[in-house]
Each structure stands twice: as C-alpha cells, then as structure tokens.
Coordinates of C-alpha atoms in Angstrom, one line a residue:
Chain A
X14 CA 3.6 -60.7 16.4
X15 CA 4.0 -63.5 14.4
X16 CA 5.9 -65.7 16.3
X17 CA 3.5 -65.0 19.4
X18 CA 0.5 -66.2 17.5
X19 CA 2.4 -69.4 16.3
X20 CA 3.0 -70.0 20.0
X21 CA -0.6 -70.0 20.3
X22 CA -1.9 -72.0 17.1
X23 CA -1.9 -75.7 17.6
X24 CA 1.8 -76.7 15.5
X25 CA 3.0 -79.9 14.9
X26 CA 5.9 -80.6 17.4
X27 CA 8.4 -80.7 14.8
X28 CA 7.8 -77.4 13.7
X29 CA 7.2 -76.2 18.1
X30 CA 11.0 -77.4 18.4
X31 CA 12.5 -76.1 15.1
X32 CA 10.9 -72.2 15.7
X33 CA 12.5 -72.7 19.7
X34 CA 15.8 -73.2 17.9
X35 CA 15.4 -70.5 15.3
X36 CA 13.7 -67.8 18.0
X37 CA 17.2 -68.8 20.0
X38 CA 19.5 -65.7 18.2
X39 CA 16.9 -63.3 18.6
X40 CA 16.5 -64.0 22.2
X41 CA 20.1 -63.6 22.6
X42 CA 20.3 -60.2 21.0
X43 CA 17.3 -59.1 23.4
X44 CA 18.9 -59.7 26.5
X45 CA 22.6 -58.4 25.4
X46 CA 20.9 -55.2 23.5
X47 CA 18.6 -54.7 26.9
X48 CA 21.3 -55.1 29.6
X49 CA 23.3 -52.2 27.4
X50 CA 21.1 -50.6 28.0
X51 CA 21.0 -50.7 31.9
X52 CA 24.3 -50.2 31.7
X53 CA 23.4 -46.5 30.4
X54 CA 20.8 -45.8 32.7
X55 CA 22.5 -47.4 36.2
X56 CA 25.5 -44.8 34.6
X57 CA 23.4 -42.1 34.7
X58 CA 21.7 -43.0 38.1
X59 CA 24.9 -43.9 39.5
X60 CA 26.3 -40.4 38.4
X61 CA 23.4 -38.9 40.2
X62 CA 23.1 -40.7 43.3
X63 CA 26.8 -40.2 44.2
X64 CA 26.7 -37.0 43.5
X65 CA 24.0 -35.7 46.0
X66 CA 25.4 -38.1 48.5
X67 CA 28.8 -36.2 48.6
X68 CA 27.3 -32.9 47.9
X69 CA 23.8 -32.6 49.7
X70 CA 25.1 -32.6 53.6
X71 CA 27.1 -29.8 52.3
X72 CA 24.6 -27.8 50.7
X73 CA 23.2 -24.5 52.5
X74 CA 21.7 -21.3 52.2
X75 CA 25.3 -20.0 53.5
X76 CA 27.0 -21.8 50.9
X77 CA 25.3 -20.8 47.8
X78 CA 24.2 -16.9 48.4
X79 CA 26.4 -16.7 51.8
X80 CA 29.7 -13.9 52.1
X81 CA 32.3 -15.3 50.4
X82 CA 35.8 -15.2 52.0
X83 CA 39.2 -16.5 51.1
X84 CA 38.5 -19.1 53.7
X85 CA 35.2 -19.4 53.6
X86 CA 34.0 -19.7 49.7
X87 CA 30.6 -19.7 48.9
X88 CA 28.7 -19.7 45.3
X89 CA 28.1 -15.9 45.1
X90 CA 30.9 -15.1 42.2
X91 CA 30.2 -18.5 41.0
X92 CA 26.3 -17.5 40.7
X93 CA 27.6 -13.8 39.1
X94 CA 30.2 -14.9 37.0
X95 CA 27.7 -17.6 35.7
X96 CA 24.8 -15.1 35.4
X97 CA 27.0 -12.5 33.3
X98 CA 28.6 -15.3 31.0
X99 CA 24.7 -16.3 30.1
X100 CA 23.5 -13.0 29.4
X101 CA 27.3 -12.3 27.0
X102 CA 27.2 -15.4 25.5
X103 CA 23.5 -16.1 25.0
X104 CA 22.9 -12.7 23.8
X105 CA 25.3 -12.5 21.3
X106 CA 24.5 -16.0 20.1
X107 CA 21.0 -16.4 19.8
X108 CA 19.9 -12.9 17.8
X109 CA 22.8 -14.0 15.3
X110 CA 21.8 -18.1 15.6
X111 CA 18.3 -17.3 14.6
X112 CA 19.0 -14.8 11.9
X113 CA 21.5 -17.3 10.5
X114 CA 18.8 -20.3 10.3
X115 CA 16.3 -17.6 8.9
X116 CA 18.8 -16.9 5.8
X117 CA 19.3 -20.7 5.5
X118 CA 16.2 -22.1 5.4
X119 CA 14.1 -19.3 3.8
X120 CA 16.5 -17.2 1.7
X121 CA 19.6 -19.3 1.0
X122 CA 18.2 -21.8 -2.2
X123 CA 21.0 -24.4 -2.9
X124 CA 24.2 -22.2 -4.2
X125 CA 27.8 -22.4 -3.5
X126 CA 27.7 -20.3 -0.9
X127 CA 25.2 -22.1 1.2
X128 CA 27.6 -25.2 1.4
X129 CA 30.6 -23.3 1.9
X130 CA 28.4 -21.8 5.1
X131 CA 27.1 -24.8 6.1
X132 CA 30.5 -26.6 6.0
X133 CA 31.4 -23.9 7.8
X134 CA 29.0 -24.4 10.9
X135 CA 29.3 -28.0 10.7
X136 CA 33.1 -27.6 11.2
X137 CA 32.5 -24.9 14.3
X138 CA 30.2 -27.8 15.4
X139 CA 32.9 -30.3 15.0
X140 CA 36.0 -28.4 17.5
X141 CA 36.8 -29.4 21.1
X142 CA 35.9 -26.4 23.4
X143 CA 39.4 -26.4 24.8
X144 CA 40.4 -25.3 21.7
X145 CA 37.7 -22.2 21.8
X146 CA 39.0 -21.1 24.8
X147 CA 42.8 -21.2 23.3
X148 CA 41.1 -19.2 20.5
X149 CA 39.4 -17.0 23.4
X150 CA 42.8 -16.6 25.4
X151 CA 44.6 -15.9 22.3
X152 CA 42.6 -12.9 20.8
X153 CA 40.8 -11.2 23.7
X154 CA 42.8 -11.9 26.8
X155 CA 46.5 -11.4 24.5
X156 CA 45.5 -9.7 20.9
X157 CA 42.9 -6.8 22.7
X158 CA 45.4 -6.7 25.4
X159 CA 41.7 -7.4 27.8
X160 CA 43.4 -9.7 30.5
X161 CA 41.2 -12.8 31.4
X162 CA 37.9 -11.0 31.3
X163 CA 33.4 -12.4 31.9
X164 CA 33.4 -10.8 28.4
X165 CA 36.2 -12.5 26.6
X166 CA 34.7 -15.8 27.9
X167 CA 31.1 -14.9 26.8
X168 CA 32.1 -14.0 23.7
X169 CA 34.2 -16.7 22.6
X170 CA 31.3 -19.2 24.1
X171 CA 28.7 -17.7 21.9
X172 CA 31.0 -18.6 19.0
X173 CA 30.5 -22.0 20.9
X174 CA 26.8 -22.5 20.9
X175 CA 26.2 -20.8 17.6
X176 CA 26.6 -23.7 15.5
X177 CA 23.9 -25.7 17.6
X178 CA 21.6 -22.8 17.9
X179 CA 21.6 -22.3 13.9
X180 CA 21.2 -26.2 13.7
X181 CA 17.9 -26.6 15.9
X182 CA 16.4 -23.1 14.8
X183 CA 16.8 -23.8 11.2
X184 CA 15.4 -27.5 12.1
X185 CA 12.4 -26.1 13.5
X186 CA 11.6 -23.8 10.4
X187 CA 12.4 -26.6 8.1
X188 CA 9.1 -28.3 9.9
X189 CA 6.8 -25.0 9.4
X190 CA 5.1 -27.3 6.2
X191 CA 5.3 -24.9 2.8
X192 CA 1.9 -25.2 2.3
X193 CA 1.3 -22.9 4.5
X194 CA 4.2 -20.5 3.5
X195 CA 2.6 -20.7 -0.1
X196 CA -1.0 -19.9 1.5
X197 CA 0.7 -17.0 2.9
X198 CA 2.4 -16.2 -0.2
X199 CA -1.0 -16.6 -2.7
X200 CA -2.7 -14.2 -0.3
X201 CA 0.2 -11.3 -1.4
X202 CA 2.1 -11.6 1.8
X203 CA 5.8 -10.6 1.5
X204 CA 8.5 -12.4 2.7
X205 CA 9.0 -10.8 5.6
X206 CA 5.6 -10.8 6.6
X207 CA 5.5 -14.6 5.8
X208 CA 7.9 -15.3 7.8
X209 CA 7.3 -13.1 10.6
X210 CA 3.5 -13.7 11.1
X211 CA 3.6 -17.7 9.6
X212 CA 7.4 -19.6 9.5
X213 CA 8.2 -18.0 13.2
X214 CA 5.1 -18.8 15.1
X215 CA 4.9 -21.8 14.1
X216 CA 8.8 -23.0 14.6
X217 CA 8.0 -20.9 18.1
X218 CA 8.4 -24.3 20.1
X219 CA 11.8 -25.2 18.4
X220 CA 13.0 -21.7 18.7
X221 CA 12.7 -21.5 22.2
X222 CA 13.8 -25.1 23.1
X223 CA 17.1 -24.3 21.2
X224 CA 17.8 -21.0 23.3
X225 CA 17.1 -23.0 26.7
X226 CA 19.2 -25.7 26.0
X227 CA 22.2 -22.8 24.9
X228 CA 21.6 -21.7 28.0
X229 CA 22.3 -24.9 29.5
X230 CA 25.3 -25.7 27.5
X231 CA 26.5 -22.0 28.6
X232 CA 26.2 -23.0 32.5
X233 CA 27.8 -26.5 31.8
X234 CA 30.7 -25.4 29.7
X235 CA 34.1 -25.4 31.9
X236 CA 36.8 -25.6 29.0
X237 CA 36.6 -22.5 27.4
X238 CA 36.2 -20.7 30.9
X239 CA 39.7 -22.1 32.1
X240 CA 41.8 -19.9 29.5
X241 CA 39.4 -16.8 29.2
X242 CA 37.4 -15.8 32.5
X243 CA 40.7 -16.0 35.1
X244 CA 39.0 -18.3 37.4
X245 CA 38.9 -15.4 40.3
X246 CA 37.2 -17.0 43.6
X247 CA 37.6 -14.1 45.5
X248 CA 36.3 -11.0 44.2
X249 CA 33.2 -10.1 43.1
X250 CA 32.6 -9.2 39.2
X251 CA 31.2 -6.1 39.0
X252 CA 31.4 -5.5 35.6
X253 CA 31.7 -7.8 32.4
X254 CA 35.2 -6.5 32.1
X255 CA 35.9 -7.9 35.6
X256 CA 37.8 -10.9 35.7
X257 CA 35.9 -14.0 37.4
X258 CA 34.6 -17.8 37.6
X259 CA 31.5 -19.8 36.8
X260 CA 29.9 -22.7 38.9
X261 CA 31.2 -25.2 36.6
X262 CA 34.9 -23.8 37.1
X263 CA 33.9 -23.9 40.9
X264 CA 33.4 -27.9 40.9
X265 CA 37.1 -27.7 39.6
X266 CA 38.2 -24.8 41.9
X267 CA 36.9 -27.1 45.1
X268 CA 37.8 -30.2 43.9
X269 CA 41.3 -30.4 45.6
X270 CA 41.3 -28.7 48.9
X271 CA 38.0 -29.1 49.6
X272 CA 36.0 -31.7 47.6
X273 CA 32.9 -31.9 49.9
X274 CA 32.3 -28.3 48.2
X275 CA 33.0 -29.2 44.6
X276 CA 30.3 -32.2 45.1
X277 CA 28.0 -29.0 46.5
X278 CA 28.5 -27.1 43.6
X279 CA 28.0 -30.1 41.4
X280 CA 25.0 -31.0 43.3
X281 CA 23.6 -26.7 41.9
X282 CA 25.0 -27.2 38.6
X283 CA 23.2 -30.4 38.0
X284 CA 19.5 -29.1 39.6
X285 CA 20.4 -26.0 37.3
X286 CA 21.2 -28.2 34.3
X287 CA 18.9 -30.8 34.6
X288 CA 16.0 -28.2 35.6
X289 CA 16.6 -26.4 32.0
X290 CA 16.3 -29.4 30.1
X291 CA 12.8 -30.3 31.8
X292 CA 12.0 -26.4 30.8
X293 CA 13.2 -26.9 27.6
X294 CA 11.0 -29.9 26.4
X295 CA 7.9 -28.6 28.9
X296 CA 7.9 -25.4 26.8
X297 CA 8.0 -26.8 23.5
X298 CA 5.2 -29.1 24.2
X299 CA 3.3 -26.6 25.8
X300 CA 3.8 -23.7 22.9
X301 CA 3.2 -26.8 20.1
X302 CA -0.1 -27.9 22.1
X303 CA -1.0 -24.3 22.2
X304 CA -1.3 -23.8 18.4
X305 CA -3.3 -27.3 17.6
Chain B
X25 CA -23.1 -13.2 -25.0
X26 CA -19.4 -13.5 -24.7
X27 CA -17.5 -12.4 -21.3
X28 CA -14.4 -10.4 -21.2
X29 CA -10.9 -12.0 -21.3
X30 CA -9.7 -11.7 -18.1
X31 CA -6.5 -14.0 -18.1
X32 CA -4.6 -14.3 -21.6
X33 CA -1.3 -16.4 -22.0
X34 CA 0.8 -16.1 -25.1
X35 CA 3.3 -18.8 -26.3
X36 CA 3.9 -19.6 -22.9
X37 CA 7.2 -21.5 -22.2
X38 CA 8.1 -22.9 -19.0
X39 CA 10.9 -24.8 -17.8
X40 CA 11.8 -26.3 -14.6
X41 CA 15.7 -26.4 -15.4
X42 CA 16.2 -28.5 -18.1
X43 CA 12.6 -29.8 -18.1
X44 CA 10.0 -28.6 -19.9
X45 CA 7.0 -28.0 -18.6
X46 CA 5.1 -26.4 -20.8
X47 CA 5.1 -25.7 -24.3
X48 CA 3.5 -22.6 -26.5
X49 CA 0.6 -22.6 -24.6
X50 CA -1.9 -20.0 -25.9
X51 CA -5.0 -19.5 -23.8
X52 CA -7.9 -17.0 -23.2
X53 CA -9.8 -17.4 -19.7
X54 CA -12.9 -15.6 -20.4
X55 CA -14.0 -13.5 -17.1
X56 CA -17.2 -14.9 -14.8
X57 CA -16.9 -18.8 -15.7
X58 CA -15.6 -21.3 -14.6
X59 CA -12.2 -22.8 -16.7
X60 CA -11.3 -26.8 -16.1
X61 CA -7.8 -27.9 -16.8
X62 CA -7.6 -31.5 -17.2
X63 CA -5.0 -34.2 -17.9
X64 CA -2.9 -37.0 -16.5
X65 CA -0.1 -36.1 -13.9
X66 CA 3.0 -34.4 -14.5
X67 CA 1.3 -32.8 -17.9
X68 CA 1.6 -29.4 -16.4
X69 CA -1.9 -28.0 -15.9
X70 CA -1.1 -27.1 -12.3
X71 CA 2.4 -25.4 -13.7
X72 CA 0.0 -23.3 -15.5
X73 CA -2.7 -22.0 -12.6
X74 CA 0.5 -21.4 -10.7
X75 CA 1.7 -19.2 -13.6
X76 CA -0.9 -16.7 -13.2
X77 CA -0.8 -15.5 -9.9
X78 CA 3.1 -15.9 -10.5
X79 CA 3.6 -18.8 -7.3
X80 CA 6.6 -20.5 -9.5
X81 CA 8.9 -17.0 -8.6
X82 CA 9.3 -19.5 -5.2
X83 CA 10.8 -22.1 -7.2
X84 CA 14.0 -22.3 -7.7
X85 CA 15.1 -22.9 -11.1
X86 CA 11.7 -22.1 -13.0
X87 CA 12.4 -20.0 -16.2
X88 CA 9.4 -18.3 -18.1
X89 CA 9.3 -17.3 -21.9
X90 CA 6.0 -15.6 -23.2
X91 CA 3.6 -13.2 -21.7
X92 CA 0.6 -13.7 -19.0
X93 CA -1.7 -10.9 -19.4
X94 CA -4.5 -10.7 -16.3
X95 CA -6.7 -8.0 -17.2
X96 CA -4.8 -7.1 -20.1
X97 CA -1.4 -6.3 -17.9
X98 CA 1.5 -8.4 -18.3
X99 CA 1.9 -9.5 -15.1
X100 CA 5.8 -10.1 -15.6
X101 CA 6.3 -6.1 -16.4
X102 CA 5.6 -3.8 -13.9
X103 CA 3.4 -5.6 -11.5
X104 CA 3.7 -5.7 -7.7
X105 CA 3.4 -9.5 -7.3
X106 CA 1.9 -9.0 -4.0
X107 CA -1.2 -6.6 -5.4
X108 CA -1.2 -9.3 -8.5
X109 CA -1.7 -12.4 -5.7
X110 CA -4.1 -10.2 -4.0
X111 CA -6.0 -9.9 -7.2
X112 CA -5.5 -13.7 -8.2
X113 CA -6.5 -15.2 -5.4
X114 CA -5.7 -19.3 -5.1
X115 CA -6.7 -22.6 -3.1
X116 CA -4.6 -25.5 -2.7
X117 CA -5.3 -28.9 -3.4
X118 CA -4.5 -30.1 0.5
X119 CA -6.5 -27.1 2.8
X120 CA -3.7 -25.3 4.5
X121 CA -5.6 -23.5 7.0
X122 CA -3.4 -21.7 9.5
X123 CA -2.9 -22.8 12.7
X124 CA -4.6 -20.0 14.6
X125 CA -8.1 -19.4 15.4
X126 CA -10.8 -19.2 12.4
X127 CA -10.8 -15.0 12.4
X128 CA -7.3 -14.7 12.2
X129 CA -7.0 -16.8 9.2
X130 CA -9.3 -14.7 7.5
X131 CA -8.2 -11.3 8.3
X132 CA -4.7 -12.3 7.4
X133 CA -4.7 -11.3 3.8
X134 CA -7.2 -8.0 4.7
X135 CA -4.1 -7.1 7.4
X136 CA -1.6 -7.9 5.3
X137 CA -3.0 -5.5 2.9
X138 CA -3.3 -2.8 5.2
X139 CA -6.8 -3.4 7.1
X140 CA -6.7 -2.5 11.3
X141 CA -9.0 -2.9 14.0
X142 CA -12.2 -5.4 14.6
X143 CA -14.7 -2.3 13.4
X144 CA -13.1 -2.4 9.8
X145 CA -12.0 -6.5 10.1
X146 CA -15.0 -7.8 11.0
X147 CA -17.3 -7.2 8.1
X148 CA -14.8 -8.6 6.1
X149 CA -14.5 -12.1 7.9
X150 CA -18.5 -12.3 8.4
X151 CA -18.9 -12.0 4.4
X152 CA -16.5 -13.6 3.3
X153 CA -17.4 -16.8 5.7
X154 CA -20.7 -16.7 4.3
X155 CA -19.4 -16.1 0.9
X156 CA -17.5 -19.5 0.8
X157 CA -21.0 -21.1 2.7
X158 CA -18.6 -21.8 5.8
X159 CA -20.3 -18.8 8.4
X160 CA -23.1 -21.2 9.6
X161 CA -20.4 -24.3 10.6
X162 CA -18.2 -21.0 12.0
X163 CA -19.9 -18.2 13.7
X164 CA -19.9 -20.4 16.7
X165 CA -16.2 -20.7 16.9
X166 CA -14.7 -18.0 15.3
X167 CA -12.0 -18.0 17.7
X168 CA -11.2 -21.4 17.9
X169 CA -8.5 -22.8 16.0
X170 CA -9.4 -23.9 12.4
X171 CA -7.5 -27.0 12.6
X172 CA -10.3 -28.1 14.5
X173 CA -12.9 -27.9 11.3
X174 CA -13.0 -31.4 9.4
X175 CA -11.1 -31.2 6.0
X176 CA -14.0 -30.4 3.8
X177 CA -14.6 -27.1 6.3
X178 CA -11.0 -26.5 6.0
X179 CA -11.0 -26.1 2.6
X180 CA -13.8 -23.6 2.6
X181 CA -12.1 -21.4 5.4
X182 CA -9.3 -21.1 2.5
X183 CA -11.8 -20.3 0.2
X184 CA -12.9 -17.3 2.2
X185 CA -9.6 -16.8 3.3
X186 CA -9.6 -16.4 -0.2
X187 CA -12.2 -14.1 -1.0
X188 CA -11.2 -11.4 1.9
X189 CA -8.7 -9.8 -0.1
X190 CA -11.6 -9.4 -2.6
X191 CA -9.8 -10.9 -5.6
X192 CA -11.0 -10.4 -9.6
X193 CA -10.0 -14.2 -9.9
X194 CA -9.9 -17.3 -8.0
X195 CA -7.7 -20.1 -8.4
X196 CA -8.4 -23.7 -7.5
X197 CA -5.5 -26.3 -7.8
X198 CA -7.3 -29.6 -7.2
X199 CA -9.4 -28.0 -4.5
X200 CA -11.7 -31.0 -3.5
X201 CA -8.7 -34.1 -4.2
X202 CA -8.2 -34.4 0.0
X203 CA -12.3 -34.2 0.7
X204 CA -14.4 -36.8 1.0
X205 CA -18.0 -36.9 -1.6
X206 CA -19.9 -34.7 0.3
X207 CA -17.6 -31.9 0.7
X208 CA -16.6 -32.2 -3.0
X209 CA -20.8 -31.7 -3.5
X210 CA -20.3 -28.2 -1.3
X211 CA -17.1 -27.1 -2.8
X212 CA -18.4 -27.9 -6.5
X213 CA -21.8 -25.4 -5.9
X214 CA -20.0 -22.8 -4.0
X215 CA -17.6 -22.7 -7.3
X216 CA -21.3 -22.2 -9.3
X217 CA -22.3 -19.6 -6.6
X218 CA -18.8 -17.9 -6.7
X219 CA -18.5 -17.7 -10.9
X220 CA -21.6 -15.1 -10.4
X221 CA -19.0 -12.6 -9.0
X222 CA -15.2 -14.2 -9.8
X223 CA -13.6 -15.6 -12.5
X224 CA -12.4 -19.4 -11.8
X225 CA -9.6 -21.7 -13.2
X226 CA -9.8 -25.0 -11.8
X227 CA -7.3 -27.9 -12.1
X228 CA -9.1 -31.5 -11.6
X229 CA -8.1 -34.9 -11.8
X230 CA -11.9 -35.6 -11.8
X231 CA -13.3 -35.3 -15.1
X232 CA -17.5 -35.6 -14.2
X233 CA -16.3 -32.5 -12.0
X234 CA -15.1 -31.0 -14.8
X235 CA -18.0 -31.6 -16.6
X236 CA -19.9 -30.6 -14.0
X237 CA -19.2 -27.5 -12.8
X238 CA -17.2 -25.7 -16.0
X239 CA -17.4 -23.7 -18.9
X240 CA -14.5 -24.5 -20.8
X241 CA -11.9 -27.3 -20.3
X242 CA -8.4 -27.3 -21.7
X243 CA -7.0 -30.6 -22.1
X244 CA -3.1 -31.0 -21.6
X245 CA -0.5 -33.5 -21.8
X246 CA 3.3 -33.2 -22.0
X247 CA 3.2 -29.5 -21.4
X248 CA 1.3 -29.1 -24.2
X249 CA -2.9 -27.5 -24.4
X250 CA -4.0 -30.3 -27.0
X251 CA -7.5 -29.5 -27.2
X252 CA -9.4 -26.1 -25.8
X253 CA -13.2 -24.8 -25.7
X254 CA -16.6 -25.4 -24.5
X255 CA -16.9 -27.8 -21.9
X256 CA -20.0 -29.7 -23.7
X257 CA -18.3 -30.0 -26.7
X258 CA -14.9 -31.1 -25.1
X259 CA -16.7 -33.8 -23.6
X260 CA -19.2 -34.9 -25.9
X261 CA -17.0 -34.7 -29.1
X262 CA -13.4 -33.8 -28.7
X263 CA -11.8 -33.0 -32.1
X264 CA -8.5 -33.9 -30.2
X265 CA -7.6 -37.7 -30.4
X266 CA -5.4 -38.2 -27.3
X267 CA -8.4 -36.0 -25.9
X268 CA -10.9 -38.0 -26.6
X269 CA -9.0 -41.5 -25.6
X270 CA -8.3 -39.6 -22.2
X271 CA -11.7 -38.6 -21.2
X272 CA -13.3 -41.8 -22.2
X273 CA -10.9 -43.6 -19.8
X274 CA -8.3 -45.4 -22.4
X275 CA -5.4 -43.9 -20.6
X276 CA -3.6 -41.4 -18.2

C-alpha cells in the first residue's frame, strides 16, 4: 500500500527515480514467484486435458458396466474390486481412525505414551505404499497362507489411510473451542456425554471430510494393490476372499496392449477422484454453515 | 441476621505443578449473597471459583491440599462431581453458548441429568429463560441458533442454561468482562434478582461492580486471601494495606 500511495503523492524526482530502482527486486520476485506458479496450474491443466483427449472417444456405457471378456475388457471387476476394497479398507480404517483421534485429543494429556503413539503414526505416515503392499503380500497373501485376496489388499490399505484419518479427525476436534467442553463439563456432563453431544457435532464437518477424502485415497491407491489383490481382469469377485483388480490397477493393466483403454479408465478414476474432493469440501462447508 | 455457610474452604493449597496458586486460603461463603473476589491477574481468585465446583480435575497437573466443604460435604470425598457441578452451577467469563438452537442449549443440562420429552423440557427452558431476564429477547426464536443473540444475550442464555439444572449456587468467572455497559447493567441486576433464590461467587476485574452488586469481597494477591468481609467495609476502610493501595488504584 505504501508504495502505491507514493506513486500517487507529488515526490521530488530524486526520490520518483530512487523508489523505481529500489521497487526493481520486488518486481522481479513477482513475476518469477507468479510464473511458478503457472507452471503448477498449466501442469495440472495439462494433466487433465490430455487425459480426456486420449481417454473420452473411448469412453462408453459398454466399457464401464458392459460384459467383460478376455478380449473384450470392460470396468465391471474394476468397478467391483474397487467397490469391495472401499467398503474393507474404509471400514476397518475409519471406526479405528476416529476412536484413535478421540483418545488423543480428549483423553491422552501429554505422557510418554502419547508421543511414543504419535511417533508412531507419524512414522506410518512417513512409508511409501509399495512398501505396505510388501508388508500386505508378506503376511496375508504368504504368512495366512490367503493367496492374493480384495481382503488382504483392504486390509493392509486401511493400515494405509489410518495415519491421515487420525491426523485430520483429531485436527478437527482440536478446533471444537474448550470453552464449550468446560460449559458442558460445569453443567455435570460426563465425558462421554461431552464428547458425544458437544466435541463430535461440532468436529462433524472435519470428521466427514477426512472419511471422503480416505475414500479417495482408497480408489487412487495402485501400489499396495499390485502385491495383495492379484490383479485378476477376468473374473468376477464374488466374495472379498476372491482374488481381483481396482480401476487404478486397470489404467496399468491397459496401459500396454491397449492404451486407448487405460486413458478411459484414467478418464473414471479422475471424475471419481476429483468428484470426491468437490464432495469433500462441499460437505464440510455445508455441515459448518449448518451449525452457525 | 446471618445466612447459612454454604461454601467453606479450609487451608486450601493449590498448585499448578510447581506453581502455586494458592495459599491457606480459609473462606466461608455465606448462602443467598452475593461474594466478590477481587485482585490483579494471575493472583488466583478464578483458581479458587474453579475449585468449588471442582473444574481444575480437567487440568492436567493441578494438585489440591485442604478441604472444600459445599453444604457442609467435602466435595473431594465421596461426591459425584457431576451431581456436585449440577449443584454448583458456573458462567464463564467469554459466553460459550452452544452452537445449536436457543432450547437445546437449555435443556442440555436438564437431559443430561435425566429429563425426556418437550411436556417435562419445556417448563424448564420457559423459566429458566425468564429467570436469567433473557425469555422476552428469546421466545421468538427459541429454535434458532443462539449464536445469533448479541454477546450480552449470550451470556444470559448461559445463565439460564445455568439455572435449568436448578443449582444451590451459581458461579460467575468474570461474567460481564466480553459485554459492552449496557449488558454489564443487565447482568449486574439479574445477579441482585438471582441472590433472592442462589447463592453467588463472582470473580471481577471491575471493582465499582464489586462494590455494586456484593456482599462480601475477598481481596487476593499471590495466591493469598489478604483481606476478607463486608463489602462496605472492604471498600470504604480496608484494614489490609496492599488492599487498600489496590482498590484505590495505586497498583495491579
């Protein structure tokens, strides 16, 4: 602001020329900080565009719920395995996610214990998913003797997502203000009922934003499907103990002999995606403006 | 004619940690008047009102030698804290209405305690609205959100938020510190209105409140009660020195 308004004042020329020279840097920085940041967004658009020009002349009802045959593959097990992997991992995740954020952020205080479970999740936060699905592949498909199983890979996602559920859930409790925990409290509410009828209302938004976007990450995740789910195009699951693939694993699946599909799939996977994340933030807004 | 102890502490110790925050405090809260704790920051007269409905269990760390008695119970022996909170009932210095509608903010502590249905819940919320001098501003919008009240209104929704779970005692930590002159005006002779039927222990910063509305005004600083008794004589002539510099403005 100030620098507009000495544009504007009348200023000796001396001084005109000498804040010119010293506005110079700044000027710089603008332009080289703004055309960064095209770069990230023409990355993103670019991303976008050249996917639905591959993949849209190949999308069609036939393709995504059509029969699927060895030479004819559609989306249909891609859809199911997809479907059975969200309800596994999700499922086991988020009931154990939100308890976990409950215990942090209302019972847990600031003992030893507490850091050695927080170092803990931050460290589950911290490991490549490849290396979940060797854990996966290694205990249920070998150890329980399952074979490559939609189980094995929902389980070993929900170990996945857990860290980032308990991280966002216990960020939105952390916001419920303890005022109105102590209101709660001075009124001879228990803890339970505190938290039940204030703390979880109130993070409501949060809450529900975290387990959409686990969702998403469950749909997007590839890695840890490779070593656990089989990858089986061609069969249907029927149960979670089935064997079977994901639409993410399809994109990979298609991608050598016959990439106009993978670009189809990719095309789904991103309307899927991108579709939860709008959810995600409409939801919270909506549940936030709700309460006010 | 002298009322009935209702809250007595005996060489009260309290320590946050290492720190202490209060300091053999004796002190007898005499039932159906209103008691003003005054002092600079930190000196621990809000450590105190949160002492007697027992809100410092939340804090972690906070050790407690000496015994509270409200109604001549020790409130550390034997005592549900829930039925003690429902008895000692408290409003906080910034008004932390719920966010939900007016209603539900009032029946919370009756449900909590066990009340069901509109037929036994309503009552309740009418009288204790009109109780705290809110119903007129209210009974328009009972189920609106109370976030929507202006600060002042806010405040008094606590109060009868308050009040539903019919409590012997009220407690008021800085109630009127957030609200604007007028409010403070409402607050101040709904506290003369309530003392009729409640016992009140108020913590002010605001020492022509104090002088105002009380009974009897403890002075504290550094943990310690330096001077206790009738408000008119604590004001006009304070036997305690630092008490006396203090209200006539010298320090804190």
């Amino acid at each position: 602001m100030a620098v507009r308004q000495d544009k504007t004042a009348p200023l000796p020329q001396k001084a005109r020329k000498l804040s010119g020279r010293h506005r110079a840097p700044y000027t710089f920085l603008k332009i080289i900080s703004f055309v960064c940041a095209g770069i990230a967004v023409a990355a993103l658009i670019g991303i976008i565009v050249f996917i639905l020009i591959r993949g849209v002349p190949h999308l069609s009802l036939d393709f995504i719920f059509g029969e699927n045959t060895a030479a004819h593959p559609t989306l249909v097990p891609g859809l199911i395995g997809t479907a059975y992997l969200v309800m596994i991992g999700a499922g086991v995740a988020i009931p154990i996610g939100i308890l976990t954020a409950i215990y942090l952020s209302e019972y847990a205080g600031k003992g030893k214990v507490v850091r050695i479970i927080r170092l803990a999740i931050e460290t589950l936060a911290a490991i490549p998913s490849i290396v979940y699905g060797l854990f996966g592949y290694i205990v249920f498909v070998l150890l329980f003797g399952w074979g490559y199983t939609l189980l094995g890979g929902g389980l070993t996602v929900s170990i996945m997502i857990l860290p980032t559920i308990i991280r966002s859930v216990e960020e939105s409790l952390l916001s419920v203000p303890s005022i109105y925990r102590e209101g709660s409290h001075a009124l001879g509410a228990s803890k339970v009922r505190t938290i039940f009828s204030v703390v979880l209302p109130n993070a409501a938004g949060g809450i529900v934003t975290a387990v959409i976007l686990a969702i998403g990450r469950i749909i997007s995740e590839s890695a840890v499907f490779i070593l656990t789910i089989g990858m089986l195009q061609n069969g249907i699951p029927r149960s979670p103990t089935d064997p079977g693939t994901s639409l993410a694993l399809n994109v990979y699946y298609f991608a050598s002999d016959w990439p106009e599909l993978s670009a189809a799939t990719a095309v789904v996977l991103l309307v899927l995606v991108v579709g939860l994340n709008l959810l995600a933030t409409g939801v919270g807004k909506l549940i936030k403006r709700d309460r006010q | 004619m002298e009322n009935e102890i209702c809250i007595k502490a005996e060489s009260l110790d309290l320590f946050y940690g290492d720190f202490q925050a209060l300091k053999n405090v004796n002190l007898e809260v005499a039932e159906r008047e209103i008691t003003a704790f005054i002092g600079p920051s930190g000196c621990g007269k809000s450590t105190l009102l949160r002492c007697f409905n027992r809100m410092n269990d939340l804090i972690e760390g906070c050790k407690i030698a000496g015994k509270i008695f409200v109604d001549g119970r020790d409130i550390h022996e034997n005592t549900d804290v829930n039925l003690l909170r429902k008895e000692v009932g408290m409003v906080f210095q910034k008004p932390n209405v719920f966010p939900m509608s007016i209603y539900d903010n009032i029946a919370f502590g009756p449900r909590t305690h066990g009340v069901k249905g509109r037929k036994n819940l309503d009552p309740i919320v009418v009288e204790s609205l009109k109780r705290a001098n809110i119903w007129d501003e209210a009974k328009d919008r009972l189920n609106k959100s109370a976030l929507g009240l202006s600060g002042g209104q806010q405040q008094r929704v606590c109060i009868a938020r308050a009040l539903a779970v019919q409590p012997k005692i009220l407690l008021m930590d800085e109630p009127t510190s957030a609200l604007d002159p007028i409010s403070t005006g409402k607050i101040e002779e709904l506290c003369e209105e309530l003392k009729k039927q409640y016992t009140i222990v108020i913590v002010t910063h605001n020492m022509q409140q104090a002088a105002r509305i009380s009974d009897k005004t403890g002075f504290f600083l550094l943990g310690e009660m330096l001077e206790f008794g009738d408000s008119s004589q604590v004001f006009s002539s304070p036997k305690n020195e630092k008490c006396e510099k203090y209200i006539t403005g010298r320090f804190g």
